[in-house]
PDB file of N, CA, C and O in Angstrom:
ATOM      1  N   MET J   1      -9.225   1.939 -20.557  1.00 89.00           N
ATOM      2  CA  MET J   1     -10.213   0.900 -20.708  1.00 89.00           C
ATOM      3  C   MET J   1      -9.904  -0.281 -19.784  1.00 89.00           C
ATOM      4  O   MET J   1     -10.810  -0.810 -19.150  1.00 89.00           O
ATOM      5  N   GLN J   2      -8.648  -0.665 -19.706  1.00 93.00           N
ATOM      6  CA  GLN J   2      -8.278  -1.785 -18.835  1.00 93.00           C
ATOM      7  C   GLN J   2      -8.563  -1.466 -17.376  1.00 93.00           C
ATOM      8  O   GLN J   2      -9.014  -2.333 -16.629  1.00 93.00           O
ATOM      9  N   LEU J   3      -8.328  -0.220 -16.989  1.00 93.00           N
ATOM     10  CA  LEU J   3      -8.596   0.185 -15.606  1.00 93.00           C
ATOM     11  C   LEU J   3     -10.091   0.082 -15.301  1.00 93.00           C
ATOM     12  O   LEU J   3     -10.487  -0.427 -14.247  1.00 93.00           O
ATOM     13  N   LEU J   4     -10.932   0.529 -16.221  1.00 94.00           N
ATOM     14  CA  LEU J   4     -12.371   0.450 -15.999  1.00 94.00           C
ATOM     15  C   LEU J   4     -12.859  -0.998 -15.991  1.00 94.00           C
ATOM     16  O   LEU J   4     -13.751  -1.356 -15.208  1.00 94.00           O
ATOM     17  N   GLN J   5     -12.283  -1.833 -16.828  1.00 96.00           N
ATOM     18  CA  GLN J   5     -12.643  -3.259 -16.816  1.00 96.00           C
ATOM     19  C   GLN J   5     -12.301  -3.881 -15.464  1.00 96.00           C
ATOM     20  O   GLN J   5     -13.076  -4.668 -14.906  1.00 96.00           O
ATOM     21  N   TRP J   6     -11.127  -3.534 -14.957  1.00 97.00           N
ATOM     22  CA  TRP J   6     -10.691  -4.042 -13.649  1.00 97.00           C
ATOM     23  C   TRP J   6     -11.613  -3.532 -12.550  1.00 97.00           C
ATOM     24  O   TRP J   6     -12.027  -4.282 -11.663  1.00 97.00           O
ATOM     25  N   GLN J   7     -11.962  -2.237 -12.608  1.00 97.00           N
ATOM     26  CA  GLN J   7     -12.869  -1.665 -11.613  1.00 97.00           C
ATOM     27  C   GLN J   7     -14.245  -2.326 -11.685  1.00 97.00           C
ATOM     28  O   GLN J   7     -14.880  -2.540 -10.660  1.00 97.00           O
ATOM     29  N   ALA J   8     -14.710  -2.640 -12.878  1.00 97.00           N
ATOM     30  CA  ALA J   8     -15.995  -3.317 -13.030  1.00 97.00           C
ATOM     31  C   ALA J   8     -15.954  -4.704 -12.389  1.00 97.00           C
ATOM     32  O   ALA J   8     -16.912  -5.136 -11.743  1.00 97.00           O
ATOM     33  N   HIS J   9     -14.843  -5.381 -12.555  1.00 98.00           N
ATOM     34  CA  HIS J   9     -14.681  -6.700 -11.934  1.00 98.00           C
ATOM     35  C   HIS J   9     -14.740  -6.576 -10.407  1.00 98.00           C
ATOM     36  O   HIS J   9     -15.450  -7.335  -9.736  1.00 98.00           O
ATOM     37  N   LEU J  10     -14.014  -5.611  -9.865  1.00 98.00           N
ATOM     38  CA  LEU J  10     -14.037  -5.396  -8.417  1.00 98.00           C
ATOM     39  C   LEU J  10     -15.421  -4.970  -7.946  1.00 98.00           C
ATOM     40  O   LEU J  10     -15.881  -5.385  -6.876  1.00 98.00           O
ATOM     41  N   ALA J  11     -16.088  -4.138  -8.749  1.00 98.00           N
ATOM     42  CA  ALA J  11     -17.431  -3.680  -8.399  1.00 98.00           C
ATOM     43  C   ALA J  11     -18.400  -4.852  -8.328  1.00 98.00           C
ATOM     44  O   ALA J  11     -19.253  -4.916  -7.440  1.00 98.00           O
ATOM     45  N   GLN J  12     -18.271  -5.783  -9.247  1.00 98.00           N
ATOM     46  CA  GLN J  12     -19.152  -6.946  -9.244  1.00 98.00           C
ATOM     47  C   GLN J  12     -18.934  -7.781  -7.988  1.00 98.00           C
ATOM     48  O   GLN J  12     -19.890  -8.244  -7.360  1.00 98.00           O
ATOM     49  N   GLN J  13     -17.697  -7.959  -7.603  1.00 98.00           N
ATOM     50  CA  GLN J  13     -17.400  -8.695  -6.379  1.00 98.00           C
ATOM     51  C   GLN J  13     -18.001  -7.986  -5.172  1.00 98.00           C
ATOM     52  O   GLN J  13     -18.608  -8.621  -4.309  1.00 98.00           O
ATOM     53  N   ARG J  14     -17.838  -6.661  -5.115  1.00 98.00           N
ATOM     54  CA  ARG J  14     -18.372  -5.877  -4.010  1.00 98.00           C
ATOM     55  C   ARG J  14     -19.902  -5.963  -3.974  1.00 98.00           C
ATOM     56  O   ARG J  14     -20.499  -6.123  -2.912  1.00 98.00           O
ATOM     57  N   LEU J  15     -20.519  -5.874  -5.151  1.00 98.00           N
ATOM     58  CA  LEU J  15     -21.976  -5.957  -5.237  1.00 98.00           C
ATOM     59  C   LEU J  15     -22.474  -7.313  -4.733  1.00 98.00           C
ATOM     60  O   LEU J  15     -23.437  -7.379  -3.964  1.00 98.00           O
ATOM     61  N   GLU J  16     -21.811  -8.371  -5.132  1.00 98.00           N
ATOM     62  CA  GLU J  16     -22.210  -9.714  -4.707  1.00 98.00           C
ATOM     63  C   GLU J  16     -22.006  -9.928  -3.213  1.00 98.00           C
ATOM     64  O   GLU J  16     -22.810 -10.591  -2.560  1.00 98.00           O
ATOM     65  N   GLN J  17     -20.950  -9.359  -2.661  1.00 98.00           N
ATOM     66  CA  GLN J  17     -20.614  -9.583  -1.258  1.00 98.00           C
ATOM     67  C   GLN J  17     -21.365  -8.663  -0.309  1.00 98.00           C
ATOM     68  O   GLN J  17     -21.701  -9.062   0.808  1.00 98.00           O
ATOM     69  N   THR J  18     -21.626  -7.416  -0.737  1.00 98.00           N
ATOM     70  CA  THR J  18     -22.177  -6.425   0.192  1.00 98.00           C
ATOM     71  C   THR J  18     -23.448  -5.744  -0.306  1.00 98.00           C
ATOM     72  O   THR J  18     -24.035  -4.957   0.432  1.00 98.00           O
ATOM     73  N   ALA J  19     -23.835  -5.999  -1.553  1.00 98.00           N
ATOM     74  CA  ALA J  19     -24.989  -5.340  -2.190  1.00 98.00           C
ATOM     75  C   ALA J  19     -24.766  -3.838  -2.349  1.00 98.00           C
ATOM     76  O   ALA J  19     -25.717  -3.080  -2.491  1.00 98.00           O
ATOM     77  N   GLN J  20     -23.516  -3.401  -2.339  1.00 98.00           N
ATOM     78  CA  GLN J  20     -23.182  -1.993  -2.526  1.00 98.00           C
ATOM     79  C   GLN J  20     -22.635  -1.773  -3.933  1.00 98.00           C
ATOM     80  O   GLN J  20     -21.889  -2.601  -4.448  1.00 98.00           O
ATOM     81  N   ILE J  21     -23.002  -0.635  -4.508  1.00 98.00           N
ATOM     82  CA  ILE J  21     -22.489  -0.287  -5.830  1.00 98.00           C
ATOM     83  C   ILE J  21     -21.170   0.463  -5.689  1.00 98.00           C
ATOM     84  O   ILE J  21     -20.791   0.893  -4.601  1.00 98.00           O
ATOM     85  N   THR J  22     -20.494   0.629  -6.801  1.00 98.00           N
ATOM     86  CA  THR J  22     -19.263   1.402  -6.877  1.00 98.00           C
ATOM     87  C   THR J  22     -19.517   2.576  -7.811  1.00 98.00           C
ATOM     88  O   THR J  22     -20.099   2.406  -8.875  1.00 98.00           O
ATOM     89  N   VAL J  23     -19.070   3.764  -7.389  1.00 98.00           N
ATOM     90  CA  VAL J  23     -19.256   4.970  -8.185  1.00 98.00           C
ATOM     91  C   VAL J  23     -17.900   5.546  -8.540  1.00 98.00           C
ATOM     92  O   VAL J  23     -17.034   5.682  -7.669  1.00 98.00           O
ATOM     93  N   ILE J  24     -17.718   5.873  -9.810  1.00 96.00           N
ATOM     94  CA  ILE J  24     -16.521   6.566 -10.278  1.00 96.00           C
ATOM     95  C   ILE J  24     -16.965   7.888 -10.866  1.00 96.00           C
ATOM     96  O   ILE J  24     -17.930   7.939 -11.637  1.00 96.00           O
ATOM     97  N   ILE J  25     -16.275   8.956 -10.500  1.00 95.00           N
ATOM     98  CA  ILE J  25     -16.564  10.280 -11.050  1.00 95.00           C
ATOM     99  C   ILE J  25     -15.396  10.674 -11.936  1.00 95.00           C
ATOM    100  O   ILE J  25     -14.249  10.673 -11.491  1.00 95.00           O
ATOM    101  N   GLN J  26     -15.706  10.983 -13.196  1.00 94.00           N
ATOM    102  CA  GLN J  26     -14.667  11.325 -14.169  1.00 94.00           C
ATOM    103  C   GLN J  26     -14.893  12.737 -14.708  1.00 94.00           C
ATOM    104  O   GLN J  26     -16.010  13.252 -14.657  1.00 94.00           O
ATOM    105  N   ASP J  27     -13.835  13.306 -15.252  1.00 91.00           N
ATOM    106  CA  ASP J  27     -14.005  14.572 -15.956  1.00 91.00           C
ATOM    107  C   ASP J  27     -14.572  14.278 -17.338  1.00 91.00           C
ATOM    108  O   ASP J  27     -14.820  13.131 -17.686  1.00 91.00           O
ATOM    109  N   GLY J  28     -14.820  15.281 -18.120  1.00 84.00           N
ATOM    110  CA  GLY J  28     -15.458  15.091 -19.415  1.00 84.00           C
ATOM    111  C   GLY J  28     -14.503  14.869 -20.560  1.00 84.00           C
ATOM    112  O   GLY J  28     -14.847  15.146 -21.711  1.00 84.00           O
ATOM    113  N   ALA J  29     -13.320  14.347 -20.280  1.00 88.00           N
ATOM    114  CA  ALA J  29     -12.341  14.105 -21.341  1.00 88.00           C
ATOM    115  C   ALA J  29     -12.947  13.215 -22.422  1.00 88.00           C
ATOM    116  O   ALA J  29     -13.749  12.316 -22.141  1.00 88.00           O
ATOM    117  N   SER J  30     -12.581  13.479 -23.651  1.00 89.00           N
ATOM    118  CA  SER J  30     -13.181  12.752 -24.776  1.00 89.00           C
ATOM    119  C   SER J  30     -12.989  11.242 -24.673  1.00 89.00           C
ATOM    120  O   SER J  30     -13.885  10.475 -25.030  1.00 89.00           O
ATOM    121  N   PHE J  31     -11.858  10.786 -24.160  1.00 88.00           N
ATOM    122  CA  PHE J  31     -11.644   9.339 -24.067  1.00 88.00           C
ATOM    123  C   PHE J  31     -12.513   8.717 -22.978  1.00 88.00           C
ATOM    124  O   PHE J  31     -12.809   7.533 -23.034  1.00 88.00           O
ATOM    125  N   HIS J  32     -12.968   9.501 -21.987  1.00 89.00           N
ATOM    126  CA  HIS J  32     -13.884   8.971 -20.978  1.00 89.00           C
ATOM    127  C   HIS J  32     -15.282   8.767 -21.557  1.00 89.00           C
ATOM    128  O   HIS J  32     -16.054   7.973 -21.052  1.00 89.00           O
ATOM    129  N   ARG J  33     -15.602   9.496 -22.618  1.00 89.00           N
ATOM    130  CA  ARG J  33     -16.928   9.418 -23.227  1.00 89.00           C
ATOM    131  C   ARG J  33     -16.888   8.781 -24.616  1.00 89.00           C
ATOM    132  O   ARG J  33     -17.853   8.870 -25.365  1.00 89.00           O
ATOM    133  N   SER J  34     -15.798   8.126 -24.944  1.00 93.00           N
ATOM    134  CA  SER J  34     -15.653   7.540 -26.281  1.00 93.00           C
ATOM    135  C   SER J  34     -16.724   6.480 -26.531  1.00 93.00           C
ATOM    136  O   SER J  34     -17.306   5.911 -25.609  1.00 93.00           O
ATOM    137  N   LYS J  35     -16.983   6.221 -27.794  1.00 95.00           N
ATOM    138  CA  LYS J  35     -17.996   5.223 -28.154  1.00 95.00           C
ATOM    139  C   LYS J  35     -17.629   3.842 -27.628  1.00 95.00           C
ATOM    140  O   LYS J  35     -18.503   3.075 -27.225  1.00 95.00           O
ATOM    141  N   ILE J  36     -16.359   3.528 -27.628  1.00 93.00           N
ATOM    142  CA  ILE J  36     -15.915   2.227 -27.112  1.00 93.00           C
ATOM    143  C   ILE J  36     -16.275   2.088 -25.639  1.00 93.00           C
ATOM    144  O   ILE J  36     -16.785   1.061 -25.207  1.00 93.00           O
ATOM    145  N   VAL J  37     -16.039   3.131 -24.868  1.00 93.00           N
ATOM    146  CA  VAL J  37     -16.363   3.111 -23.440  1.00 93.00           C
ATOM    147  C   VAL J  37     -17.881   3.085 -23.252  1.00 93.00           C
ATOM    148  O   VAL J  37     -18.395   2.330 -22.428  1.00 93.00           O
ATOM    149  N   GLN J  38     -18.599   3.882 -24.018  1.00 94.00           N
ATOM    150  CA  GLN J  38     -20.059   3.924 -23.893  1.00 94.00           C
ATOM    151  C   GLN J  38     -20.698   2.564 -24.126  1.00 94.00           C
ATOM    152  O   GLN J  38     -21.714   2.239 -23.511  1.00 94.00           O
ATOM    153  N   GLN J  39     -20.105   1.767 -24.983  1.00 96.00           N
ATOM    154  CA  GLN J  39     -20.640   0.436 -25.271  1.00 96.00           C
ATOM    155  C   GLN J  39     -20.637  -0.463 -24.036  1.00 96.00           C
ATOM    156  O   GLN J  39     -21.371  -1.445 -23.984  1.00 96.00           O
ATOM    157  N   HIS J  40     -19.823  -0.133 -23.053  1.00 96.00           N
ATOM    158  CA  HIS J  40     -19.689  -0.961 -21.854  1.00 96.00           C
ATOM    159  C   HIS J  40     -20.492  -0.443 -20.667  1.00 96.00           C
ATOM    160  O   HIS J  40     -20.644  -1.157 -19.674  1.00 96.00           O
ATOM    161  N   TRP J  41     -21.001   0.778 -20.740  1.00 96.00           N
ATOM    162  CA  TRP J  41     -21.673   1.384 -19.589  1.00 96.00           C
ATOM    163  C   TRP J  41     -22.789   0.521 -19.018  1.00 96.00           C
ATOM    164  O   TRP J  41     -22.865   0.320 -17.811  1.00 96.00           O
ATOM    165  N   GLN J  42     -23.658   0.016 -19.873  1.00 97.00           N
ATOM    166  CA  GLN J  42     -24.789  -0.779 -19.387  1.00 97.00           C
ATOM    167  C   GLN J  42     -24.309  -2.046 -18.680  1.00 97.00           C
ATOM    168  O   GLN J  42     -24.803  -2.404 -17.608  1.00 97.00           O
ATOM    169  N   ARG J  43     -23.352  -2.728 -19.261  1.00 97.00           N
ATOM    170  CA  ARG J  43     -22.824  -3.950 -18.629  1.00 97.00           C
ATOM    171  C   ARG J  43     -22.163  -3.632 -17.298  1.00 97.00           C
ATOM    172  O   ARG J  43     -22.341  -4.341 -16.310  1.00 97.00           O
ATOM    173  N   TRP J  44     -21.400  -2.530 -17.270  1.00 97.00           N
ATOM    174  CA  TRP J  44     -20.743  -2.148 -16.022  1.00 97.00           C
ATOM    175  C   TRP J  44     -21.759  -1.824 -14.939  1.00 97.00           C
ATOM    176  O   TRP J  44     -21.557  -2.173 -13.779  1.00 97.00           O
ATOM    177  N   GLN J  45     -22.858  -1.181 -15.310  1.00 97.00           N
ATOM    178  CA  GLN J  45     -23.894  -0.898 -14.318  1.00 97.00           C
ATOM    179  C   GLN J  45     -24.489  -2.191 -13.790  1.00 97.00           C
ATOM    180  O   GLN J  45     -24.782  -2.304 -12.603  1.00 97.00           O
ATOM    181  N   GLN J  46     -24.662  -3.172 -14.630  1.00 97.00           N
ATOM    182  CA  GLN J  46     -25.162  -4.469 -14.188  1.00 97.00           C
ATOM    183  C   GLN J  46     -24.179  -5.129 -13.222  1.00 97.00           C
ATOM    184  O   GLN J  46     -24.582  -5.919 -12.370  1.00 97.00           O
ATOM    185  N   GLN J  47     -22.900  -4.798 -13.379  1.00 98.00           N
ATOM    186  CA  GLN J  47     -21.872  -5.319 -12.480  1.00 98.00           C
ATOM    187  C   GLN J  47     -21.749  -4.475 -11.215  1.00 98.00           C
ATOM    188  O   GLN J  47     -20.984  -4.825 -10.331  1.00 98.00           O
ATOM    189  N   GLY J  48     -22.493  -3.373 -11.141  1.00 98.00           N
ATOM    190  CA  GLY J  48     -22.458  -2.535  -9.948  1.00 98.00           C
ATOM    191  C   GLY J  48     -21.544  -1.336 -10.060  1.00 98.00           C
ATOM    192  O   GLY J  48     -21.297  -0.650  -9.065  1.00 98.00           O
ATOM    193  N   LEU J  49     -21.026  -1.052 -11.253  1.00 98.00           N
ATOM    194  CA  LEU J  49     -20.134   0.088 -11.457  1.00 98.00           C
ATOM    195  C   LEU J  49     -20.903   1.195 -12.177  1.00 98.00           C
ATOM    196  O   LEU J  49     -21.376   0.999 -13.297  1.00 98.00           O
ATOM    197  N   TYR J  50     -21.011   2.343 -11.527  1.00 98.00           N
ATOM    198  CA  TYR J  50     -21.708   3.495 -12.102  1.00 98.00           C
ATOM    199  C   TYR J  50     -20.707   4.618 -12.314  1.00 98.00           C
ATOM    200  O   TYR J  50     -19.911   4.922 -11.418  1.00 98.00           O
ATOM    201  N   ILE J  51     -20.749   5.206 -13.490  1.00 96.00           N
ATOM    202  CA  ILE J  51     -19.814   6.273 -13.851  1.00 96.00           C
ATOM    203  C   ILE J  51     -20.591   7.566 -14.012  1.00 96.00           C
ATOM    204  O   ILE J  51     -21.580   7.621 -14.752  1.00 96.00           O
ATOM    205  N   PHE J  52     -20.145   8.581 -13.309  1.00 95.00           N
ATOM    206  CA  PHE J  52     -20.734   9.913 -13.402  1.00 95.00           C
ATOM    207  C   PHE J  52     -19.653  10.873 -13.866  1.00 95.00           C
ATOM    208  O   PHE J  52     -18.462  10.608 -13.706  1.00 95.00           O
ATOM    209  N   PHE J  53     -20.087  11.995 -14.414  1.00 92.00           N
ATOM    210  CA  PHE J  53     -19.151  12.968 -14.954  1.00 92.00           C
ATOM    211  C   PHE J  53     -19.297  14.309 -14.240  1.00 92.00           C
ATOM    212  O   PHE J  53     -20.416  14.724 -13.913  1.00 92.00           O
ATOM    213  N   LEU J  54     -18.165  14.956 -14.038  1.00 91.00           N
ATOM    214  CA  LEU J  54     -18.168  16.307 -13.506  1.00 91.00           C
ATOM    215  C   LEU J  54     -18.828  17.224 -14.507  1.00 91.00           C
ATOM    216  O   LEU J  54     -18.687  17.048 -15.719  1.00 91.00           O
ATOM    217  N   LEU J  55     -19.520  18.198 -14.035  1.00 84.00           N
ATOM    218  CA  LEU J  55     -20.180  19.163 -14.891  1.00 84.00           C
ATOM    219  C   LEU J  55     -19.552  20.519 -14.636  1.00 84.00           C
ATOM    220  O   LEU J  55     -19.573  21.016 -13.506  1.00 84.00           O
ATOM    221  N   ALA J  56     -18.990  21.111 -15.655  1.00 74.00           N
ATOM    222  CA  ALA J  56     -18.372  22.435 -15.518  1.00 74.00           C
ATOM    223  C   ALA J  56     -19.398  23.488 -15.897  1.00 74.00           C
ATOM    224  O   ALA J  56     -19.943  23.465 -17.006  1.00 74.00           O
ATOM    225  N   ILE J  57     -19.670  24.379 -14.985  1.00 76.00           N
ATOM    226  CA  ILE J  57     -20.615  25.466 -15.233  1.00 76.00           C
ATOM    227  C   ILE J  57     -19.851  26.783 -15.140  1.00 76.00           C
ATOM    228  O   ILE J  57     -19.208  27.052 -14.131  1.00 76.00           O
ATOM    229  N   PHE J  58     -19.924  27.531 -16.192  1.00 73.00           N
ATOM    230  CA  PHE J  58     -19.232  28.814 -16.231  1.00 73.00           C
ATOM    231  C   PHE J  58     -20.274  29.918 -16.192  1.00 73.00           C
ATOM    232  O   PHE J  58     -21.228  29.914 -16.966  1.00 73.00           O
ATOM    233  N   ALA J  59     -20.073  30.847 -15.304  1.00 66.00           N
ATOM    234  CA  ALA J  59     -21.034  31.963 -15.170  1.00 66.00           C
ATOM    235  C   ALA J  59     -20.747  33.051 -16.165  1.00 66.00           C
ATOM    236  O   ALA J  59     -19.739  33.217 -16.710  1.00 66.00           O
TER     237      ALA J  59
END
């Protein structure tokens, strides 16, 4: 959580300075999708930090 908060802070600075967003790609670990983390997603997006998840497809 602290790492994502720090990344959101850096993302906001980058967004303000360059108008570029920051993208983080995570695996689907339960702690990456926890309710506590989900509560911050919208705010982080407003700060320019977007989180995407890997999708595992098994044939």
